[in-house]
Short mmCIF file of C-alpha atoms in Angstrom, two decimals:
data_model
loop_
_atom_site.label_atom_id
_atom_site.label_comp_id
_atom_site.label_asym_id
_atom_site.label_seq_id
_atom_site.Cartn_x
_atom_site.Cartn_y
_atom_site.Cartn_z
CA MET M 1 25.82 29.70 -14.39
CA THR M 2 27.30 28.47 -11.14
CA LEU M 3 28.37 24.94 -10.25
CA THR M 4 27.96 25.55 -6.54
CA PRO M 5 25.35 23.10 -5.14
CA SER M 6 22.47 24.90 -3.48
CA ILE M 7 20.67 24.08 -0.25
CA HIS M 8 16.99 23.54 -0.97
CA PRO M 9 14.39 23.50 1.82
CA HIS M 10 12.25 20.38 2.16
CA PRO M 11 8.57 21.09 1.48
CA ALA M 12 6.39 20.92 4.58
CA ARG M 13 3.52 19.47 2.51
CA PRO M 14 5.24 17.37 -0.18
CA LEU M 15 1.97 16.12 -1.73
CA GLU M 16 0.26 19.50 -1.96
CA SER M 17 -2.24 19.59 -4.88
CA ARG M 18 -1.67 15.90 -5.65
CA THR M 19 -4.23 13.09 -5.66
CA VAL M 20 -3.43 9.50 -4.70
CA LEU M 21 -5.55 6.36 -5.01
CA VAL M 22 -5.15 3.80 -2.20
CA THR M 23 -6.77 0.38 -2.53
CA GLY M 24 -7.70 -1.37 0.70
CA GLY M 25 -7.49 2.14 2.12
CA ALA M 26 -10.26 2.05 4.71
CA GLN M 27 -8.42 0.02 7.37
CA GLY M 28 -4.98 -1.17 8.45
CA ILE M 29 -1.87 -0.28 6.47
CA GLY M 30 -3.98 1.20 3.68
CA ARG M 31 -5.62 3.63 6.06
CA GLY M 32 -2.21 4.52 7.48
CA ILE M 33 -1.00 5.40 3.99
CA ALA M 34 -4.17 7.36 3.18
CA GLN M 35 -3.85 9.41 6.35
CA ALA M 36 -0.19 10.08 5.62
CA VAL M 37 -1.15 11.40 2.18
CA LEU M 38 -3.69 13.73 3.77
CA GLY M 39 -1.14 14.84 6.36
CA ALA M 40 1.31 15.63 3.55
CA GLY M 41 -1.19 17.99 1.94
CA GLY M 42 -2.56 15.62 -0.70
CA SER M 43 -6.01 14.35 -1.56
CA VAL M 44 -6.93 10.68 -1.44
CA CYS M 45 -9.43 8.28 -2.94
CA ILE M 46 -9.72 5.08 -0.94
CA GLY M 47 -11.11 1.95 -2.56
CA ASP M 48 -12.31 -0.88 -0.34
CA THR M 49 -14.88 -3.66 -0.19
CA ASP M 50 -15.95 -2.66 3.35
CA THR M 51 -18.47 0.15 2.99
CA ASP M 52 -18.82 0.70 6.75
CA ALA M 53 -15.05 1.12 7.11
CA GLY M 54 -14.85 3.47 4.14
CA ARG M 55 -17.64 5.72 5.37
CA ALA M 56 -16.23 5.74 8.89
CA ALA M 57 -12.83 6.82 7.59
CA LEU M 58 -14.32 9.79 5.73
CA GLU M 59 -16.34 10.81 8.78
CA GLU M 60 -13.38 10.59 11.13
CA TRP M 61 -11.02 12.42 8.78
CA ASP M 62 -13.51 15.25 8.16
CA VAL M 63 -11.45 16.80 5.34
CA GLY M 64 -14.28 17.52 2.93
CA ASP M 65 -13.60 17.09 -0.77
CA ARG M 66 -9.98 16.08 -0.16
CA ALA M 67 -11.10 12.49 0.53
CA LEU M 68 -13.38 10.17 -1.43
CA PHE M 69 -14.47 6.58 -0.81
CA VAL M 70 -15.46 4.21 -3.61
CA ARG M 71 -16.51 0.64 -2.96
CA VAL M 72 -14.43 -1.61 -5.22
CA ASP M 73 -13.41 -5.24 -5.55
CA VAL M 74 -10.01 -4.92 -7.24
CA ALA M 75 -10.33 -8.42 -8.72
CA LYS M 76 -13.18 -7.21 -10.97
CA GLU M 77 -12.10 -5.05 -13.90
CA ALA M 78 -15.39 -3.22 -14.38
CA GLN M 79 -15.34 -2.10 -10.75
CA VAL M 80 -11.70 -1.02 -11.01
CA ALA M 81 -12.45 1.06 -14.11
CA ARG M 82 -15.34 2.73 -12.27
CA PHE M 83 -13.13 3.38 -9.22
CA VAL M 84 -10.48 5.14 -11.30
CA ASP M 85 -13.04 7.10 -13.32
CA ARG M 86 -14.81 8.29 -10.16
CA ALA M 87 -11.53 9.50 -8.69
CA ALA M 88 -10.49 11.28 -11.89
CA SER M 89 -13.88 12.95 -12.19
CA HIS M 90 -13.95 14.05 -8.54
CA PHE M 91 -10.38 15.37 -8.30
CA GLY M 92 -9.66 16.25 -11.91
CA ALA M 93 -6.32 14.42 -11.96
CA ILE M 94 -4.50 11.41 -10.51
CA HIS M 95 -0.84 11.63 -9.51
CA GLY M 96 -0.27 8.41 -7.57
CA LEU M 97 -1.56 4.89 -6.94
CA VAL M 98 -0.94 2.60 -3.98
CA ASN M 99 -1.84 -1.04 -4.64
CA ASN M 100 -2.44 -2.21 -1.10
CA ALA M 101 -5.60 -4.36 -1.33
CA GLY M 102 -5.34 -8.05 -0.60
CA ILE M 103 -6.42 -10.82 1.76
CA PRO M 104 -4.69 -10.08 5.08
CA ASP M 105 -4.64 -13.62 6.50
CA PRO M 106 -1.55 -15.33 5.06
CA VAL M 107 -2.56 -18.87 6.07
CA SER M 108 -4.49 -20.82 3.43
CA GLY M 109 -4.01 -24.32 4.85
CA PRO M 110 -2.00 -27.32 3.62
CA LEU M 111 -1.26 -27.12 -0.09
CA GLU M 112 -2.60 -30.61 -0.81
CA ARG M 113 -6.02 -29.46 0.44
CA LEU M 114 -5.97 -26.00 -1.15
CA GLU M 115 -8.65 -25.62 -3.80
CA VAL M 116 -7.70 -24.02 -7.11
CA ARG M 117 -10.51 -21.51 -6.63
CA GLU M 118 -9.07 -20.36 -3.29
CA TRP M 119 -5.53 -20.19 -4.70
CA GLN M 120 -6.77 -18.00 -7.56
CA ARG M 121 -8.88 -15.82 -5.24
CA ARG M 122 -5.83 -14.97 -3.17
CA LEU M 123 -3.71 -14.13 -6.19
CA ASP M 124 -6.51 -12.07 -7.76
CA ALA M 125 -7.05 -10.03 -4.59
CA SER M 126 -3.44 -8.85 -4.47
CA LEU M 127 -1.40 -9.41 -7.63
CA GLY M 128 -4.36 -9.37 -10.02
CA GLY M 129 -5.73 -6.25 -8.36
CA ALA M 130 -2.41 -4.45 -8.73
CA PHE M 131 -2.42 -5.33 -12.44
CA LEU M 132 -5.95 -4.04 -13.02
CA CYS M 133 -5.55 -0.85 -10.99
CA SER M 134 -2.23 -0.05 -12.66
CA LYS M 135 -3.69 -0.75 -16.10
CA HIS M 136 -6.55 1.71 -15.63
CA THR M 137 -4.59 4.36 -13.73
CA LEU M 138 -1.51 4.53 -15.98
CA PRO M 139 -3.11 6.76 -18.64
CA HIS M 140 -3.98 9.33 -15.97
CA LEU M 141 -0.52 9.17 -14.43
CA ARG M 142 1.16 9.60 -17.81
CA ALA M 143 -1.09 12.55 -18.58
CA GLU M 144 -0.05 14.36 -15.41
CA ALA M 145 3.63 13.63 -16.04
CA SER M 146 3.32 15.15 -19.52
CA LYS M 147 2.17 18.44 -17.98
CA GLY M 148 5.54 18.92 -16.31
CA TYR M 149 4.54 17.59 -12.89
CA GLY M 150 7.47 15.19 -12.99
CA ALA M 151 7.27 11.44 -12.82
CA ALA M 152 4.03 10.12 -11.34
CA SER M 153 4.24 7.23 -8.89
CA ILE M 154 2.88 3.74 -8.23
CA ILE M 155 3.58 1.86 -5.00
CA ASN M 156 2.87 -1.85 -4.58
CA ILE M 157 2.49 -3.14 -1.02
CA ALA M 158 4.05 -6.60 -0.79
CA SER M 159 5.36 -8.27 2.39
CA THR M 160 8.49 -9.70 3.97
CA ARG M 161 6.75 -13.02 3.32
CA ALA M 162 7.94 -12.63 -0.25
CA HIS M 163 11.34 -13.59 1.22
CA GLN M 164 10.59 -15.80 4.24
CA SER M 165 7.72 -18.08 5.18
CA GLU M 166 5.76 -19.99 7.78
CA PRO M 167 3.90 -23.21 6.94
CA ASP M 168 0.77 -23.17 4.77
CA CYS M 169 1.24 -19.68 3.30
CA GLU M 170 2.06 -20.59 -0.31
CA ALA M 171 -0.68 -18.53 -1.98
CA TYR M 172 0.09 -15.43 0.06
CA ALA M 173 3.84 -15.73 -0.54
CA ALA M 174 3.28 -16.25 -4.26
CA ALA M 175 1.08 -13.17 -4.51
CA LYS M 176 3.51 -10.97 -2.59
CA GLY M 177 6.54 -12.32 -4.42
CA GLY M 178 4.74 -11.64 -7.67
CA LEU M 179 4.22 -8.02 -6.61
CA VAL M 180 7.96 -7.58 -6.12
CA ALA M 181 8.66 -8.82 -9.65
CA PHE M 182 5.70 -6.89 -11.08
CA THR M 183 7.22 -3.75 -9.58
CA HIS M 184 10.53 -3.81 -11.41
CA ALA M 185 8.92 -4.99 -14.66
CA LEU M 186 6.40 -2.14 -14.66
CA ALA M 187 9.06 0.38 -13.63
CA VAL M 188 10.99 -0.41 -16.80
CA SER M 189 7.87 -0.30 -18.99
CA ALA M 190 6.25 2.81 -17.50
CA GLY M 191 9.33 4.95 -16.96
CA PRO M 192 10.38 7.67 -17.12
CA ALA M 193 6.88 9.15 -16.92
CA VAL M 194 5.83 6.85 -14.07
CA ARG M 195 8.02 5.52 -11.26
CA VAL M 196 7.08 2.19 -9.65
CA ASN M 197 8.33 0.99 -6.27
CA CYS M 198 7.41 -1.63 -3.71
CA ILE M 199 7.13 -1.53 0.09
CA SER M 200 7.34 -4.87 1.91
CA PRO M 201 6.11 -4.43 5.49
CA GLY M 202 7.07 -6.79 8.28
CA TRP M 203 5.08 -7.10 11.52
CA ILE M 204 2.67 -4.15 11.54
CA ALA M 205 0.11 -3.86 14.35
CA THR M 206 -3.15 -2.75 12.72
CA ASP M 207 -5.62 -3.39 15.57
CA ALA M 208 -6.14 0.32 16.27
CA TRP M 209 -6.57 1.07 12.56
CA ARG M 210 -9.69 -0.98 11.93
CA LYS M 211 -13.22 0.36 11.55
CA PRO M 212 -14.68 1.64 14.85
CA ALA M 213 -16.68 -1.52 15.66
CA ALA M 214 -13.57 -3.74 15.38
CA ARG M 215 -10.98 -1.33 16.78
CA ARG M 216 -8.92 -2.23 19.86
CA ARG M 217 -5.53 -1.64 21.38
CA PRO M 218 -2.81 -4.00 20.13
CA ARG M 219 -1.96 -6.82 22.55
CA LEU M 220 1.82 -6.93 22.26
CA SER M 221 4.34 -8.38 24.70
CA LYS M 222 7.87 -7.25 25.50
CA ARG M 223 9.06 -10.30 23.60
CA ASP M 224 7.09 -9.21 20.53
CA HIS M 225 8.86 -5.87 20.51
CA ALA M 226 12.26 -7.33 21.41
CA GLN M 227 12.33 -9.47 18.26
CA HIS M 228 12.91 -6.26 16.30
CA PRO M 229 16.31 -4.50 16.29
CA ALA M 230 14.31 -1.25 16.18
CA GLY M 231 12.87 -2.22 19.57
CA ARG M 232 9.19 -2.33 18.66
CA VAL M 233 6.52 -3.74 16.39
CA GLY M 234 5.64 -1.47 13.45
CA THR M 235 2.57 0.71 12.90
CA PRO M 236 0.71 1.79 9.75
CA GLU M 237 2.28 5.23 10.22
CA ASP M 238 5.71 3.69 9.57
CA ILE M 239 4.54 2.53 6.14
CA GLY M 240 2.71 5.79 5.45
CA ALA M 241 5.84 7.85 6.05
CA LEU M 242 7.82 5.97 3.40
CA ALA M 243 4.87 5.98 1.01
CA VAL M 244 4.71 9.78 1.15
CA HIS M 245 8.38 9.99 0.19
CA LEU M 246 7.97 7.55 -2.72
CA LEU M 247 4.89 9.41 -3.95
CA SER M 248 6.60 12.80 -3.84
CA PRO M 249 9.05 14.41 -6.30
CA ALA M 250 11.77 14.02 -3.63
CA SER M 251 12.14 10.38 -4.72
CA GLY M 252 12.42 11.25 -8.41
CA PHE M 253 15.54 9.10 -8.91
CA THR M 254 14.02 6.04 -7.22
CA THR M 255 12.19 3.43 -9.26
CA GLY M 256 11.96 -0.35 -9.60
CA GLN M 257 12.98 -0.85 -5.97
CA GLU M 258 11.70 -2.88 -3.03
CA PHE M 259 11.89 -1.32 0.43
CA ILE M 260 11.64 -3.70 3.39
CA VAL M 261 10.15 -1.95 6.43
CA ASP M 262 10.29 -4.45 9.29
CA GLY M 263 12.27 -2.86 12.11
CA GLY M 264 15.27 -4.92 11.03
CA MET M 265 13.57 -8.21 11.90
CA THR M 266 14.56 -10.06 8.72
CA ARG M 267 18.20 -9.02 9.20
CA ARG M 268 18.47 -10.50 12.67
CA MET M 269 20.02 -13.95 13.00
CA ARG M 270 17.84 -16.27 15.08
CA TYR M 271 18.73 -19.59 16.68
CA ASP M 272 16.02 -21.62 18.40
#
């Protein structure tokens, strides 16, 4: 036995032979994560309410059986159970879950005029969906971990709005803040078989990542980019790159954490 540390090469395809579920995976950040999984050698099942977007993604990717689309409303448990079962049946195993689905518009209007039904709808679409998808996927993740694969992985997609706000975004902030707390709670409960982490994106331009009929080039000014210490607005690929790392065995000592990916914007002092 030697105590000399070895140099190990990084795998070129870190998600080879691994299957990941991505909710809200047909457009925007979710699609960016799904494509990153495919680029890393993995297979992906995208769940989304937009059938046109889901079918378009499969057609444009053209990767055969490595990608599957299932229409699912993550706020409805029966549909979530069917989504997970379809993925498990198609791929034979599930190694990762990305809880990305939610209502993208953060503005819900003045709180005194916000209906309880709308408040609940926004929480159900994000926080409630993460609960249901995790609940039904955990048995599959634990099963794969028990085979010696190493810890399986869940990623929750929150937002920098869990830490800072604009007016009339209470429901969105509550849902995203809840995801941050849900992350560390589940990490403690599900570990060591399953690792759970959170990515909180900042300003991510998703215009070019919509379904074909709605796709356009982002309209961004020099001022938009200059607000970020990194010098630019983010892209779904920025989130996908970190997601691949957190889904892979390379992040085996990382769990219960929140990663803010915002080009440094929330660290910059601003005086108006």
